[in-house]
Short mmCIF file of C-alpha atoms and ligand atoms in Angstrom, two decimals:
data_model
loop_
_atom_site.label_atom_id
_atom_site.label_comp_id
_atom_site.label_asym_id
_atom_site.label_seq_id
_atom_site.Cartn_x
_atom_site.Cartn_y
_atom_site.Cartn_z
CA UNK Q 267 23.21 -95.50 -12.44
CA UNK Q 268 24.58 -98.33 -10.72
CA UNK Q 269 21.83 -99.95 -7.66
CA UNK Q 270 25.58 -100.08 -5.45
CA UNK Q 271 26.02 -96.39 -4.94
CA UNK Q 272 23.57 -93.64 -3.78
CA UNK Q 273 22.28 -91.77 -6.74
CA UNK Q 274 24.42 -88.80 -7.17
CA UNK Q 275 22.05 -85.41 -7.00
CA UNK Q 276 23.05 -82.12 -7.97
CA UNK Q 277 21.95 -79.22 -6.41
CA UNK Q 278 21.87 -76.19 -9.45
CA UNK Q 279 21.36 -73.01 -7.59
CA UNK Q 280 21.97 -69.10 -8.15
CA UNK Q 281 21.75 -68.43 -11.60
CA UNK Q 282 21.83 -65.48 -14.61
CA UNK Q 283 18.57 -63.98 -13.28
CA UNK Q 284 16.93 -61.67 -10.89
CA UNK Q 285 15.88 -64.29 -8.52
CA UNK Q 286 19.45 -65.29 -8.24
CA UNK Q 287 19.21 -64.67 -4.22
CA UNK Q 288 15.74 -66.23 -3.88
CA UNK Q 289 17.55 -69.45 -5.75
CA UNK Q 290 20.24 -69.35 -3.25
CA UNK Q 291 17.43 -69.66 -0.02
CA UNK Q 292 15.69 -71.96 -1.85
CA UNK Q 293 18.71 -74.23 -2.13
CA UNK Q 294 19.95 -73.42 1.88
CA UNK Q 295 16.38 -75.24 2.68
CA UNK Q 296 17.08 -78.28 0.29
CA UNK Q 297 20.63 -78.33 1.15
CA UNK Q 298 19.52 -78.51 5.01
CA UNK Q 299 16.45 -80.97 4.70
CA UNK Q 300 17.57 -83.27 2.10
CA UNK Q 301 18.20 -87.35 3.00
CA UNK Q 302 21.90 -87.58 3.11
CA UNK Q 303 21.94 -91.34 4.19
CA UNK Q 304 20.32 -91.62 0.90
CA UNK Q 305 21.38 -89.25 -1.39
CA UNK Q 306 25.00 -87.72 -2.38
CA UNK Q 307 24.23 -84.72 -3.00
CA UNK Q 308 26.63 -82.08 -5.14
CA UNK Q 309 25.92 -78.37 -4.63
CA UNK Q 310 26.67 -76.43 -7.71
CA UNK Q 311 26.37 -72.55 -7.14
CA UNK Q 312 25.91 -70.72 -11.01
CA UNK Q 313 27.61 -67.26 -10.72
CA UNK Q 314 25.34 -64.07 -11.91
CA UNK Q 315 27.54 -64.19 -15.28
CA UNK Q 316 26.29 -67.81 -15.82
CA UNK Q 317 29.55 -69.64 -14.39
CA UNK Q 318 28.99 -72.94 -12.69
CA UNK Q 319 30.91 -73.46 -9.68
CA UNK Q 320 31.19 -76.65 -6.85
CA UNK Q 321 30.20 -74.90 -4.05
CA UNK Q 322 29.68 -75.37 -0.05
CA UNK Q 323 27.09 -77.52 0.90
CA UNK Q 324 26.76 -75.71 4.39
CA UNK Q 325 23.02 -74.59 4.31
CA UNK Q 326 24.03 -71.83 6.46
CA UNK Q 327 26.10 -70.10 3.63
CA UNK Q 328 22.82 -69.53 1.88
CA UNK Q 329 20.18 -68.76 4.05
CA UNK Q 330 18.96 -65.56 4.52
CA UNK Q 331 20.34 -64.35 7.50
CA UNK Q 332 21.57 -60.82 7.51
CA UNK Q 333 20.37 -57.52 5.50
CA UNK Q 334 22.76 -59.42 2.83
CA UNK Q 335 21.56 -61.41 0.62
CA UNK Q 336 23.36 -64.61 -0.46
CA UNK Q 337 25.16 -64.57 -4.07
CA UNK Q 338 27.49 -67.06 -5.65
CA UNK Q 339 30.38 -65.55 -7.20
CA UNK Q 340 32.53 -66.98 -9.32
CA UNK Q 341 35.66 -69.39 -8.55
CA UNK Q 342 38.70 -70.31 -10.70
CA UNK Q 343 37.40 -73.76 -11.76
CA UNK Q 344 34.79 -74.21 -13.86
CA UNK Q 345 32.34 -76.89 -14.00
CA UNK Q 346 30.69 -78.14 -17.39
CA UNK Q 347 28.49 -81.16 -18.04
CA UNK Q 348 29.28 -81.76 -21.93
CA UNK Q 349 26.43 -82.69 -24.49
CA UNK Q 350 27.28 -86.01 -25.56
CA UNK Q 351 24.07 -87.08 -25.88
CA UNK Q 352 23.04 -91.20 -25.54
CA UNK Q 353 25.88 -93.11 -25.24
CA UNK Q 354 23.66 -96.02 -24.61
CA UNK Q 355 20.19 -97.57 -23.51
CA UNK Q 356 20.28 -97.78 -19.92
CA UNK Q 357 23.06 -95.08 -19.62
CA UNK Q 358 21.71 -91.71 -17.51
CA UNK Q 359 23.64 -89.23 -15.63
CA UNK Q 360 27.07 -87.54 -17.70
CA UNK Q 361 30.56 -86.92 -16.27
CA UNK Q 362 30.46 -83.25 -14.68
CA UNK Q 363 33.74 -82.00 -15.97
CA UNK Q 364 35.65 -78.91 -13.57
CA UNK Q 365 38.57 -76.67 -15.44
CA UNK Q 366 40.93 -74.30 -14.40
CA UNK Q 367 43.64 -72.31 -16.29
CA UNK Q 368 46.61 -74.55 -16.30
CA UNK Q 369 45.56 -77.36 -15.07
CA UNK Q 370 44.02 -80.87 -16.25
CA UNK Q 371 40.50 -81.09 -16.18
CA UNK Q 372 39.12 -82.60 -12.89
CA UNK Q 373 35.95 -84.95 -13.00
CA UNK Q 374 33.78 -85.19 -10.58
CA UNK Q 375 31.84 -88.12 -11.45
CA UNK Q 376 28.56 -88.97 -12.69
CA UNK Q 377 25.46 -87.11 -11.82
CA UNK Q 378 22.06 -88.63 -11.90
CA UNK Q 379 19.46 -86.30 -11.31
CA UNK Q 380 19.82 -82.45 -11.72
CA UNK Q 381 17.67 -80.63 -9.04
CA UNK Q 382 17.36 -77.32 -10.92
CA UNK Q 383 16.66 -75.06 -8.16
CA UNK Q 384 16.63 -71.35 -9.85
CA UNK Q 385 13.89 -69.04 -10.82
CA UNK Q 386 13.71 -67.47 -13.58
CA UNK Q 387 15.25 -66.97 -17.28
CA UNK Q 388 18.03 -69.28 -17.77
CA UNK Q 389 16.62 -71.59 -15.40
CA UNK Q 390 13.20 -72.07 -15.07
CA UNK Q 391 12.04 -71.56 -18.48
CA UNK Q 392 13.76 -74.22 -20.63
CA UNK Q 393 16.85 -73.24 -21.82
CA UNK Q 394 18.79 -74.87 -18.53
CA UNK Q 395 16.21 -77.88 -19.19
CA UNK Q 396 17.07 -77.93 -23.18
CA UNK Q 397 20.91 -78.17 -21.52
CA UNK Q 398 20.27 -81.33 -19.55
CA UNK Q 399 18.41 -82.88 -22.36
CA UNK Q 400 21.02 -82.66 -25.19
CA UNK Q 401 23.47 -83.75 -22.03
CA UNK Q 402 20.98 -86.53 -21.21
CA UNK Q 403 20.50 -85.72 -17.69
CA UNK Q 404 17.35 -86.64 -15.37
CA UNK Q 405 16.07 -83.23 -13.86
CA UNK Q 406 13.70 -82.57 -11.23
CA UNK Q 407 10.38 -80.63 -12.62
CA UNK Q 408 9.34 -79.09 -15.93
CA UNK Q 409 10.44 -80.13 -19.18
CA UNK Q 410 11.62 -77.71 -22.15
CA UNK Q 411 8.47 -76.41 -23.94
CA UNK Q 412 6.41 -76.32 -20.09
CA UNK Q 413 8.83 -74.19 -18.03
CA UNK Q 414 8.58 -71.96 -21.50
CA UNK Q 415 5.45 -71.60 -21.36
CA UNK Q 416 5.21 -71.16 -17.43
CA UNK Q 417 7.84 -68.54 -17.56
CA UNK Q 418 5.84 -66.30 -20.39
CA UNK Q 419 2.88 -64.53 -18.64
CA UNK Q 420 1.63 -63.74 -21.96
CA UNK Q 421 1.98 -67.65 -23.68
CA UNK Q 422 1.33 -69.00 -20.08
CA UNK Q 423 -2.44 -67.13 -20.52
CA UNK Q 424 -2.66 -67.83 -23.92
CA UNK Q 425 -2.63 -71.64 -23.38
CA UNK Q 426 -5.25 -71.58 -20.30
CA UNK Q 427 -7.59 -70.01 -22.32
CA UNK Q 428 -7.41 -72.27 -25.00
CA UNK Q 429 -8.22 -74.96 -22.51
CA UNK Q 430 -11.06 -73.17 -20.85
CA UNK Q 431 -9.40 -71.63 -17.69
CA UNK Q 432 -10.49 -68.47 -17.03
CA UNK Q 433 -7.88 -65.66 -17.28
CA UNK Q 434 -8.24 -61.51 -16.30
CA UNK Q 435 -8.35 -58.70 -19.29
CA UNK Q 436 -4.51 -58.47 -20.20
CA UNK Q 437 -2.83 -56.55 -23.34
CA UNK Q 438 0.78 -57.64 -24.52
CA UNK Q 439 3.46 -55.11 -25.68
CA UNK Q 440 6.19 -56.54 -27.78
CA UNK Q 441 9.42 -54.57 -28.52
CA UNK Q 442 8.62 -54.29 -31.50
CA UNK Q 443 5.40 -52.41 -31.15
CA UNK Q 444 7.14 -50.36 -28.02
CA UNK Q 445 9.70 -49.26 -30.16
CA UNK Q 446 7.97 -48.54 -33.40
CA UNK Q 447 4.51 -46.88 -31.96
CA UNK Q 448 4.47 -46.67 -27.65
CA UNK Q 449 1.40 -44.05 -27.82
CA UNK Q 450 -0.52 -46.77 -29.77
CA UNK Q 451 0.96 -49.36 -27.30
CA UNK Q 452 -0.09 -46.83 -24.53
CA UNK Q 453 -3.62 -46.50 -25.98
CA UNK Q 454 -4.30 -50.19 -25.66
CA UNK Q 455 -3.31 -50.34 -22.08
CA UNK Q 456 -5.32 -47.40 -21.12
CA UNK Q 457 -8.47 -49.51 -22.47
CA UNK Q 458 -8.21 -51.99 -19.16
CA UNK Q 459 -9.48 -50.96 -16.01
CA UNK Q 460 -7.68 -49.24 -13.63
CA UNK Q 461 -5.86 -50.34 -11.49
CA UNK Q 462 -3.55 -52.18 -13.98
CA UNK Q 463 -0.51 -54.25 -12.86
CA UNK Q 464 2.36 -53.81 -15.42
CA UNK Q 465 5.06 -56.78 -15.58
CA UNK Q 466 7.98 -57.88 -17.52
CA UNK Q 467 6.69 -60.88 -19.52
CA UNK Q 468 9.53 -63.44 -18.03
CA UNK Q 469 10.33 -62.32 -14.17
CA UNK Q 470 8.94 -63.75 -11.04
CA UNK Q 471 9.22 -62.50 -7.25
CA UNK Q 472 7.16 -59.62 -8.25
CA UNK Q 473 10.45 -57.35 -9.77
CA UNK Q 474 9.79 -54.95 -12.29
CA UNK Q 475 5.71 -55.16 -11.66
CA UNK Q 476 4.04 -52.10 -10.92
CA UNK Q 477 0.45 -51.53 -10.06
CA UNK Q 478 -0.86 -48.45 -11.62
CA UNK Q 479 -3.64 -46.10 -10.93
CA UNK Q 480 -3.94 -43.92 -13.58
CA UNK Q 481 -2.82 -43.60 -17.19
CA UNK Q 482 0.10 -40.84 -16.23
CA UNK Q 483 2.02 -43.73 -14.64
CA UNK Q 484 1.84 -46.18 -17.76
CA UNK Q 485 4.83 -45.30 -19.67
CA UNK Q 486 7.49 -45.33 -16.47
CA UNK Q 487 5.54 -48.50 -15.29
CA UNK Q 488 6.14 -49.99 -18.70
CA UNK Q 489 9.98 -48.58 -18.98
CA UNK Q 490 10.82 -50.45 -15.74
CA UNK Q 491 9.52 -53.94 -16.59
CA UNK Q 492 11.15 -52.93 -19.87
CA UNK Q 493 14.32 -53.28 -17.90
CA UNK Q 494 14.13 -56.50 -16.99
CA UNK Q 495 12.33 -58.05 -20.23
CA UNK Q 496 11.59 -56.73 -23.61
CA UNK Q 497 8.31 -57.96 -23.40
CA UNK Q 498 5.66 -56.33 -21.32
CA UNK Q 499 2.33 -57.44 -19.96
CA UNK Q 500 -0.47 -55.42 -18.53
CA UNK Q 501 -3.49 -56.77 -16.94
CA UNK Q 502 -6.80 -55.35 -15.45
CA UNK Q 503 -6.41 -55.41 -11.50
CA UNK Q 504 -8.49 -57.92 -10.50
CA UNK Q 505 -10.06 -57.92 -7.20
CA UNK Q 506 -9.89 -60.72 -5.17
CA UNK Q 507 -8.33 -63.09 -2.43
CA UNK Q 508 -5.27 -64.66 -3.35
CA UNK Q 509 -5.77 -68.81 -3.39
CA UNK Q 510 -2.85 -71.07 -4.27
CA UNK Q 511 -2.76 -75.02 -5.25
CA UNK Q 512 1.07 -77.01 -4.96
CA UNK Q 513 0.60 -79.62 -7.69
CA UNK Q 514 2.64 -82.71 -7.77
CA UNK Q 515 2.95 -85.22 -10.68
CA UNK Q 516 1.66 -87.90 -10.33
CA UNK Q 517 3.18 -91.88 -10.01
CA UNK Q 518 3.04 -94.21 -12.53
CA UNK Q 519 1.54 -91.60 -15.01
CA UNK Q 520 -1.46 -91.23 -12.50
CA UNK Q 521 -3.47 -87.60 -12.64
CA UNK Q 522 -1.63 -84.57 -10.53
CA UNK Q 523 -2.09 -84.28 -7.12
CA UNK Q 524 -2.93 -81.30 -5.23
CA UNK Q 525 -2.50 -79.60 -2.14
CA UNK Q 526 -5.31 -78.37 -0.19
CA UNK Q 527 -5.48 -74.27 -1.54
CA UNK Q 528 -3.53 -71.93 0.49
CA UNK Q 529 -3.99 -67.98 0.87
CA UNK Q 530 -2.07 -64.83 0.86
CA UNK Q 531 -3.04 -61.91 2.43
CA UNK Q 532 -0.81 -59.13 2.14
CA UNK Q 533 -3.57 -55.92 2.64
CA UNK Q 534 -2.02 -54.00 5.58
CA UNK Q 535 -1.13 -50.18 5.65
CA UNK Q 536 2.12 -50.83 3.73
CA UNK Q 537 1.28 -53.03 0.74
CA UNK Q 538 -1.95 -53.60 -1.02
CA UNK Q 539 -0.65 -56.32 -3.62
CA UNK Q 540 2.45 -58.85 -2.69
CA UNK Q 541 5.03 -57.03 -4.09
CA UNK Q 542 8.95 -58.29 -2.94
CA UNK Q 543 9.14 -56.44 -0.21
CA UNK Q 544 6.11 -58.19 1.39
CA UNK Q 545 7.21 -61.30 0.00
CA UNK Q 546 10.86 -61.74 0.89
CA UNK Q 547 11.60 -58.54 3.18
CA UNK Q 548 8.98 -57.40 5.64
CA UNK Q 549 8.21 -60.70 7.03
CA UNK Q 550 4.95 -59.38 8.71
CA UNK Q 551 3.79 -57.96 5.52
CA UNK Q 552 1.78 -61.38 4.49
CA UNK Q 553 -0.08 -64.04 6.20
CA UNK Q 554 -0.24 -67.10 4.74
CA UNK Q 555 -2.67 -69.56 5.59
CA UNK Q 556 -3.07 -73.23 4.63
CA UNK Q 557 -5.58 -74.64 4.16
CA UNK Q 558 -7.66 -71.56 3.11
CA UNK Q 559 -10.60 -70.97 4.38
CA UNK Q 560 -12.97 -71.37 1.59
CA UNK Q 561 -16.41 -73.50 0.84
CA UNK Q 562 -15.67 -77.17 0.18
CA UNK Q 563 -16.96 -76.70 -3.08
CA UNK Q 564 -14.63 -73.44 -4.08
CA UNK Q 565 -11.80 -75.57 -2.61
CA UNK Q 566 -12.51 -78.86 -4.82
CA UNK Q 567 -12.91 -76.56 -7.98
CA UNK Q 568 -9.59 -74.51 -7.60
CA UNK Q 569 -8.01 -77.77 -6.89
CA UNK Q 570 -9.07 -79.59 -9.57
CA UNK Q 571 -8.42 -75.96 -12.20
CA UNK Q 572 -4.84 -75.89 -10.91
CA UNK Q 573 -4.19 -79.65 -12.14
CA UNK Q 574 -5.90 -78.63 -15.52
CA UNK Q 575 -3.63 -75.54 -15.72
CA UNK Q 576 -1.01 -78.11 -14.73
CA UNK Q 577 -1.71 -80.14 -17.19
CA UNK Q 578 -2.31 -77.38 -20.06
CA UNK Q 579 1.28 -76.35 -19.86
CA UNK Q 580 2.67 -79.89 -19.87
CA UNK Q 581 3.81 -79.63 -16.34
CA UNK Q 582 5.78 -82.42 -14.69
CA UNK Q 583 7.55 -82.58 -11.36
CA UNK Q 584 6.14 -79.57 -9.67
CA UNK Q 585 4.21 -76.32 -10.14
CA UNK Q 586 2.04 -73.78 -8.27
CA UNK Q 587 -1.01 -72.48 -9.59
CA UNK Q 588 -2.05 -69.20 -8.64
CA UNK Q 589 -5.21 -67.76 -8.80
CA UNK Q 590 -7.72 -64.89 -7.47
CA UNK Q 591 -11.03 -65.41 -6.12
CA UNK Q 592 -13.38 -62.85 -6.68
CA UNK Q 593 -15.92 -61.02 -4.45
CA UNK Q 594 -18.77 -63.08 -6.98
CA UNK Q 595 -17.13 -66.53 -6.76
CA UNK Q 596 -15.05 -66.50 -10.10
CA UNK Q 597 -11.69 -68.01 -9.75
CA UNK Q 598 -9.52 -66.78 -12.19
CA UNK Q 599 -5.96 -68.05 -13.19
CA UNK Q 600 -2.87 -65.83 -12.94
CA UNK Q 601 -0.20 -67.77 -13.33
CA UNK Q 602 1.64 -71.25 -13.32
CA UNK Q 603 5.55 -71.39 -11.63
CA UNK Q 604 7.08 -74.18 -12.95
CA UNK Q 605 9.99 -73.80 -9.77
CA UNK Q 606 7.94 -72.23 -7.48
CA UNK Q 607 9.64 -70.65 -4.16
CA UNK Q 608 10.67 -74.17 -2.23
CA UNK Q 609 12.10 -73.04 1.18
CA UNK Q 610 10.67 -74.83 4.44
CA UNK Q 611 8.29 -71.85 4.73
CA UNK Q 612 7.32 -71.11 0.93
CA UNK Q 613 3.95 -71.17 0.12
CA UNK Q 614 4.72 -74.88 -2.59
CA UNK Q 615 6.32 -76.98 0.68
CA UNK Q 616 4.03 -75.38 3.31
CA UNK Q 617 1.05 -76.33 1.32
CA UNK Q 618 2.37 -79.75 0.76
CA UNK Q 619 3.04 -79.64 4.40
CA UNK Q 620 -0.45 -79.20 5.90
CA UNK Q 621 -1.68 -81.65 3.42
CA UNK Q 622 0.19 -84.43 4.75
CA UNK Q 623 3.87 -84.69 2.62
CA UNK Q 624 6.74 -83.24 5.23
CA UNK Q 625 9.62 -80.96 3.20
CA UNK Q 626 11.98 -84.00 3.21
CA UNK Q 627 9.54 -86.29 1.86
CA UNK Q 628 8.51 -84.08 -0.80
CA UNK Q 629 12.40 -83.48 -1.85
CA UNK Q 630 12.43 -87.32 -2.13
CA UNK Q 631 9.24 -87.51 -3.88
CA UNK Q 632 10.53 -85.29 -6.31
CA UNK Q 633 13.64 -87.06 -6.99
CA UNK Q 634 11.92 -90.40 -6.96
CA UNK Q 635 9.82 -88.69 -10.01
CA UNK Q 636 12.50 -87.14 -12.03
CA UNK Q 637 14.82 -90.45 -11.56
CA UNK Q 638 11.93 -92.61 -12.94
CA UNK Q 639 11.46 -90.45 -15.49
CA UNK Q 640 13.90 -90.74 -19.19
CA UNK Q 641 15.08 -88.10 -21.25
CA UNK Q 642 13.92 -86.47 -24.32
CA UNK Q 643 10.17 -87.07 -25.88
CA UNK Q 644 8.26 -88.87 -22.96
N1 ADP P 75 -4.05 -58.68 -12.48
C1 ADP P 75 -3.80 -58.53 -11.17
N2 ADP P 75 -4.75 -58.06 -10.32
C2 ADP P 75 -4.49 -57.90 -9.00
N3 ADP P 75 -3.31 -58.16 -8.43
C3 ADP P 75 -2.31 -58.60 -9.22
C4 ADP P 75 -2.51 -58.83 -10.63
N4 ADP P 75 -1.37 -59.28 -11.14
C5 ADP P 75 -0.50 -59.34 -10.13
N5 ADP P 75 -1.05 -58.94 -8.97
C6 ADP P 75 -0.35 -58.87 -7.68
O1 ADP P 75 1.04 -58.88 -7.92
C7 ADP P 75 1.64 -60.07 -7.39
C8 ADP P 75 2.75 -60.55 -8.31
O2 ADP P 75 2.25 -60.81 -9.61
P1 ADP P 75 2.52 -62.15 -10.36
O3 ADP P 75 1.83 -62.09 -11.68
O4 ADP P 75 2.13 -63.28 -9.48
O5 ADP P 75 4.09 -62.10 -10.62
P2 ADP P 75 5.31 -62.97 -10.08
O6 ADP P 75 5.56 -63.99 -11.16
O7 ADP P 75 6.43 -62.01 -9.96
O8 ADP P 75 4.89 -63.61 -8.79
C9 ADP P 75 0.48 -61.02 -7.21
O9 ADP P 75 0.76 -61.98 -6.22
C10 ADP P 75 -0.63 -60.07 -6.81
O10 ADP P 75 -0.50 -59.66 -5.46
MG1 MG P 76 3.20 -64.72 -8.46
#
């Protein structure tokens, strides 16, 4: 990158999973809030199928406005960044590369920083980041082996524990086991208390988790987040408000910083856990509060157990840290997102918000971050 031009950002949103929609409202609020004067910013839209696309930069096109929800579809070009790897010391940012069928390929210049904006497999947990790396491309937020990790509810849990972070009763069903012996995977399950919440091992925005009441509705519970992962988690319903912590990395290899903890409430007549509906749909469904209103002490601790969570994972850029708090004070981790939601009124920016760092400054904060910080082992 060159100090004479704006550093060239682009905008990755959409994507191969579930979440592709979410992505897409997620990148309407960056699109909209982001520092032009500063930044040039290129919106790339990745098709369902996994096709990368240069897309509209009109935040409009993918907000959530209608009973539809946004989608990118695919074009006739084709963008690619190539895997070239180093070409030299100081070099950062490759050539993004559009194609079409009969025609010569098209560049569209250097990019500099990558905002990966998409939840989900086959964008937040590592394979997208293991892209930019052999491409040797800056990107905003988790490396490789932490947005792993942060995508697996089962590896995610087995890390916190091995740093001391407290995590609920939870039993993991493979394919393998499913396949070869589901009464003995059934069996295991039925040993948790009930309620149990049954979840596809790598999805987010709640699909394909069920909570359960009794041991009848295991196996369909199990089928469905079958459909969406081979792996299958199933934890003991824990009881207990739901507290979040936005952490941010810190400067100059300083500790995390937090947020001050936020709450979700979501116990109406219509939901008793925050299922999508109540988190994307029914927009009365869940109040959100920030800060939460806890003792000074309960805050400090869950603020300072989402950095260590934070840091267990190797975290950098961004992550929220979810947790419940019990009726007898425990706070107990449920899970890391390594691309948490990030439009204006997510929980991540709202959080950041009331403690003092405005959307737009926390987009540039998170640039500033992943343009300071190199490639590969770090
Ligand atoms: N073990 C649990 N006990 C009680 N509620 C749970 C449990 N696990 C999940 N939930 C409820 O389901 C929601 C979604 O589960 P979560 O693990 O956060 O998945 P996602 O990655 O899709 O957000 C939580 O916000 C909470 O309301
Ligand atoms: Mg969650």
């Amino acid at each position: 990158m060159t100090s004479s031009r704006k550093p060239r950002i682009a905008v990755l949103f959409g994507g191969r999973s579930s979440e592709h929609a979410v992505s897409c409202v997620t990148a309407a609020g960056v699109l909209e809030a982001i520092d032009k004067d500063k930044y040039d910013v290129v919106p790339i839209g990745i098709s369902r199928q996994g096709q990368w696309s240069l897309m509209s930069g009109d935040p409009k096109q993918w907000s959530l406005r209608s009973e539809t929800l946004p989608e990118v579809t695919g074009s006739e070009e084709t963008i690619t960044l190539s895997a070239v790897g180093i070409t030299s010391e100081a070099d950062s940012g490759q050539e993004l590369v559009a194609t079409a069928p009969d025609r010569l390929p098209r560049s569209l210049g250097g990019i500099d920083v990558v905002m990966p904006l998409l939840h989900g497999p086959f964008g937040e947990d590592g394979t997208l980041q293991g892209l930019l790396e052999m491409a040797n491309v800056r990107y905003v937020g988790a490396g490789v082996l932490a947005s792993a990790v942060g995508m697996d509810k089962h590896f995610m849990k087995v890390v916190f524990e091995s740093v001391g972070l407290r995590v609920g009763p939870y039993e993991v069903i493979t394919d393998r086991q499913w396949q070869n012996d589901a009464g003995a995977c059934l069996k295991r399950a039925n040993q948790l208390s009930f309620p149990v919440f049954v979840k596809p091992a790598r999805a987010g925005s709640s699909m394909g988790i069920s909570r359960v009441t009794t041991a009848e509705g295991l196996r369909a519970a199990i089928e469905l987040a079958r459909e969406l992962d081979p792996k299958v988690v199933v934890e003991a319903g824990i009881e207990g408000r739901e507290i979040e912590v936005a952490v941010l990395q810190g400067r100059n290899g300083q500790d995390p910083r937090t947020s001050l903890p936020g709450e979700i409430d979501v116990h109406d007549d219509q939901h008793d856990w925050y299922d999508f509906e109540a988190k994307y749909v029914d927009g009365t469904a869940a109040k959100l509060s920030c800060p939460a209103d806890l003792p000074s002490d309960v805050s400090t601790e869950v603020r300072s157990l989402a950095a260590e969570g934070f840091d267990a994972v190797g975290a950098e850029g961004l992550s929220r840290v979810d947790f419940f708090y019990t009726p007898s004070g425990t706070l107990i981790i449920n899970e890391i997102n390594t691309m948490p939601g990030f439009t204006p009124i997510s929980m991540y920016p709202q959080m950041w918000a009331k403690s003092g760092l405005p959307y737009t400054e926390l987009i540039d904060e998170l640039i500033h971050l992943a343009l300071t910080r190199k490639t590969g082992l770090r």
